PDB file of C-alpha atoms and ligand atoms in Angstrom:
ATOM      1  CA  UNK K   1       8.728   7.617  -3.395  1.00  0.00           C
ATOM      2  CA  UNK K   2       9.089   4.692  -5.882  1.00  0.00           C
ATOM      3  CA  UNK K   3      12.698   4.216  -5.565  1.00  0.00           C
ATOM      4  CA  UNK K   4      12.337   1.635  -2.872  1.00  0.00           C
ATOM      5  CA  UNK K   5       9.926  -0.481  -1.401  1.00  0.00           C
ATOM      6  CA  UNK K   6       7.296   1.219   0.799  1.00  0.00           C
ATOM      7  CA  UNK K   7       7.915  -0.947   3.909  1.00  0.00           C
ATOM      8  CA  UNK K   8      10.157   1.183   5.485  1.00  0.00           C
ATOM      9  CA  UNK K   9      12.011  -1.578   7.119  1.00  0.00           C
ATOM     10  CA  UNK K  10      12.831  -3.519   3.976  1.00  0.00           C
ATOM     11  CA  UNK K  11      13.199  -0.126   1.845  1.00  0.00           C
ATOM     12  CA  UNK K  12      14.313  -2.805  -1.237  1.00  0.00           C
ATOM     13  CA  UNK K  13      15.265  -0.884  -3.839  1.00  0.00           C
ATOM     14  CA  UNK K  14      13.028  -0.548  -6.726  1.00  0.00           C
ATOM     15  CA  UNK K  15      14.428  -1.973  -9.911  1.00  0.00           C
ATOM     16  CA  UNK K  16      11.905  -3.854 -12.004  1.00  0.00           C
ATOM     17  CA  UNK K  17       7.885  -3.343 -12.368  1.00  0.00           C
ATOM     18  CA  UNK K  18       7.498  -6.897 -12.770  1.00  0.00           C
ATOM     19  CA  UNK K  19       8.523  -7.955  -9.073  1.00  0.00           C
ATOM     20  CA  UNK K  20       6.493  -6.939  -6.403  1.00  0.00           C
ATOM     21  CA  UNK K  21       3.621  -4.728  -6.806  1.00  0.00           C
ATOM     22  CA  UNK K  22       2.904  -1.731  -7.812  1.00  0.00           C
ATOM     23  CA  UNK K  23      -0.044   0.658  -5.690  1.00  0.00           C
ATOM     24  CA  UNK K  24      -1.480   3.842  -7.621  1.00  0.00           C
ATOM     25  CA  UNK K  25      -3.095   5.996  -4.959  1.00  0.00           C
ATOM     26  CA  UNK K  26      -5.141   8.739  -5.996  1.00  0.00           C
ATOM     27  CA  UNK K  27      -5.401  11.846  -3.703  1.00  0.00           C
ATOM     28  CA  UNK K  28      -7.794  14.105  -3.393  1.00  0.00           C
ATOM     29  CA  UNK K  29      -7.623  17.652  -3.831  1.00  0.00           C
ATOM     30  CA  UNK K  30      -6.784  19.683  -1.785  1.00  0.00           C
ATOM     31  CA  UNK K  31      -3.763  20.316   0.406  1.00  0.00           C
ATOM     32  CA  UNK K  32      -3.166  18.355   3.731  1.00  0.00           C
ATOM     33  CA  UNK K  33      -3.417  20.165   6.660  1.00  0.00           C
ATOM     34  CA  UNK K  34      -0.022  19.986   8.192  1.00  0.00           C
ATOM     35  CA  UNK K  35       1.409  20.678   4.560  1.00  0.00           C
ATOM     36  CA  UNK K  36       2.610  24.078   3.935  1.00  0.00           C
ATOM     37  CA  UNK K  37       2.497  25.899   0.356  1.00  0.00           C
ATOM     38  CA  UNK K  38       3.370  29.351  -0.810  1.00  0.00           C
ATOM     39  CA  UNK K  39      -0.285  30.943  -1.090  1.00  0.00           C
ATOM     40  CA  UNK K  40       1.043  32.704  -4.346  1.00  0.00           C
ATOM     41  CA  UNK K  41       2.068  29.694  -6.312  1.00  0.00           C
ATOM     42  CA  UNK K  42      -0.251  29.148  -9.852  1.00  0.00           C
ATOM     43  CA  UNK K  43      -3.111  26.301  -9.096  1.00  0.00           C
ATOM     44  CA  UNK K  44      -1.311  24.304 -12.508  1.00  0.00           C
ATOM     45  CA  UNK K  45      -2.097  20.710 -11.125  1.00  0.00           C
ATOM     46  CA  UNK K  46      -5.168  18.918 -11.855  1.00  0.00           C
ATOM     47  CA  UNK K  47      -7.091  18.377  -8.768  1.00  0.00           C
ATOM     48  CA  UNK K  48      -6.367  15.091  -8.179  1.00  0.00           C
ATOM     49  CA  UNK K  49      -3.109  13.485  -8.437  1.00  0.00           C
ATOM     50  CA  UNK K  50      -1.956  10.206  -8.440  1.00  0.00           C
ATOM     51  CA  UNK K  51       1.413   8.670  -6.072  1.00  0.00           C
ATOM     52  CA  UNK K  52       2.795   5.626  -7.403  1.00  0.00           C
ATOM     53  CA  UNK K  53       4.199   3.173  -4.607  1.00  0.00           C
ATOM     54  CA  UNK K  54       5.890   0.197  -4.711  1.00  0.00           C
ATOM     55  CA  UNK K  55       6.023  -3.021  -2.437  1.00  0.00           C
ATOM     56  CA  UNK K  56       8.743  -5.928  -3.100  1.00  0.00           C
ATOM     57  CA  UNK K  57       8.185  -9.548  -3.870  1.00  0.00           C
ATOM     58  CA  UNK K  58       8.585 -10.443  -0.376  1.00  0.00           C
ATOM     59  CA  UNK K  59       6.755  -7.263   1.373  1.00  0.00           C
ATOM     60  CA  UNK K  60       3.808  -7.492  -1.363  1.00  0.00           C
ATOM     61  CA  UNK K  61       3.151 -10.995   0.008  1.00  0.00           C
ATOM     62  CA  UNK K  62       2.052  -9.771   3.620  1.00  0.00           C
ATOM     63  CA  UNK K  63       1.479  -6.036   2.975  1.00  0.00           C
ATOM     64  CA  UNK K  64      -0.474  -3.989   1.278  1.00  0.00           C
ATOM     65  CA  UNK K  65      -1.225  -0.458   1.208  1.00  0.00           C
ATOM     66  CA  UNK K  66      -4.146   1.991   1.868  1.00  0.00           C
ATOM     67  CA  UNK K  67      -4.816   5.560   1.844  1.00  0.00           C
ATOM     68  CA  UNK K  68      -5.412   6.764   5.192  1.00  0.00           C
ATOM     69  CA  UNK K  69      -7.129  10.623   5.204  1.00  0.00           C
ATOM     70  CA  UNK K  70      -5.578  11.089   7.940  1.00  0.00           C
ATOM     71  CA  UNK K  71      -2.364   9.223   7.935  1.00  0.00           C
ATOM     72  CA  UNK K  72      -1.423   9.338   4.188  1.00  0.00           C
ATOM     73  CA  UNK K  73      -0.186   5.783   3.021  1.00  0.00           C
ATOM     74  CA  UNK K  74      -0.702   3.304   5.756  1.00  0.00           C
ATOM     75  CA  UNK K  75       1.226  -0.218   5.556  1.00  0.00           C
ATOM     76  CA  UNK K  76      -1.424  -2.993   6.332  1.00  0.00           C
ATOM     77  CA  UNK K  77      -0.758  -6.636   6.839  1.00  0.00           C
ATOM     78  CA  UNK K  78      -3.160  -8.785   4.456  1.00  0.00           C
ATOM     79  CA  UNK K  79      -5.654 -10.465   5.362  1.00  0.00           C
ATOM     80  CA  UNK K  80      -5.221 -14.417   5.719  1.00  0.00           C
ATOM     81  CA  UNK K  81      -5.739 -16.729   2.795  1.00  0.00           C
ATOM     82  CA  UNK K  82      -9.298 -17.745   2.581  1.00  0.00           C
ATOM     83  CA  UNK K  83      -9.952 -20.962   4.388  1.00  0.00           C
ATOM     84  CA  UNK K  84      -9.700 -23.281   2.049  1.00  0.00           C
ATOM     85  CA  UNK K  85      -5.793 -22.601   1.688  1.00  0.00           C
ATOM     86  CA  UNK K  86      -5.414 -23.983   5.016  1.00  0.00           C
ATOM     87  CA  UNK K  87      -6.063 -26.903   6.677  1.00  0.00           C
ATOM     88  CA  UNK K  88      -9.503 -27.398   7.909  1.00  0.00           C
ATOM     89  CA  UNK K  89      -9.532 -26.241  11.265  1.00  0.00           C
ATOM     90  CA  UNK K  90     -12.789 -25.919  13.485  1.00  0.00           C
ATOM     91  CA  UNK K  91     -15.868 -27.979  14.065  1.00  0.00           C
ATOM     92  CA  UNK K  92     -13.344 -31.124  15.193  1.00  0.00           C
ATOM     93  CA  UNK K  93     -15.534 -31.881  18.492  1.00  0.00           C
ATOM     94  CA  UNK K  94     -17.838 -34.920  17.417  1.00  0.00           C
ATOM     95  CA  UNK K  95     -19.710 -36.660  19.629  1.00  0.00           C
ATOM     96  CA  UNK K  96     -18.802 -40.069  19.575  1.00  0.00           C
ATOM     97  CA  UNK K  97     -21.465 -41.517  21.849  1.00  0.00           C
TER      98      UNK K  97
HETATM   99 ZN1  LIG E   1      10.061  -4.804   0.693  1.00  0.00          ZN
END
């Protein structure tokens, strides 16, 4: 789960926190439907645990990750950089007359 990058088509391997970025996603409780467990095994775990992910340098500059309820961890491309990052853009008709 942490041993390589999340993207699954990078899959980087993981070697230092400091590059790319790190995603702690809390679950909920409960189990997933879907996911199977023995009904007799001991309720040990706190309700809520937490799955670490990682992204790479070059993945955590486009991607980032959310917890889908449905899905699990969904890859999600970031939103653009706010407008001021780019070149102004819009509003160019002027009316010369
Ligand atoms: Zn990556």
């Amino acid at each position: 789960m942490l041993s390589h990058c999340a993207n699954s088509e990078c899959a980087r391997p993981f070697l230092r926190l400091r590059q790319g970025k790190l995603f702690l996603v809390e679950k909920e409780c409960g189990v997933p439907s879907g996911e199977s467990t023995p009904p007799c095994l001991p309720q040990k775990q706190p309700p809520r645990r937490v799955e670490r992910y990682w992204l790479c340098d070059e993945c955590a500059k486009v991607w980032t990750l959310v917890h889908d309820r449905h899905q699990g961890i969904v890859l999600v491309p970031l939103p653009p950089p706010p407008a001021s990052a780019r070149p102004a853009m819009g509003h160019v008709c002027r009316e010369t007359a």
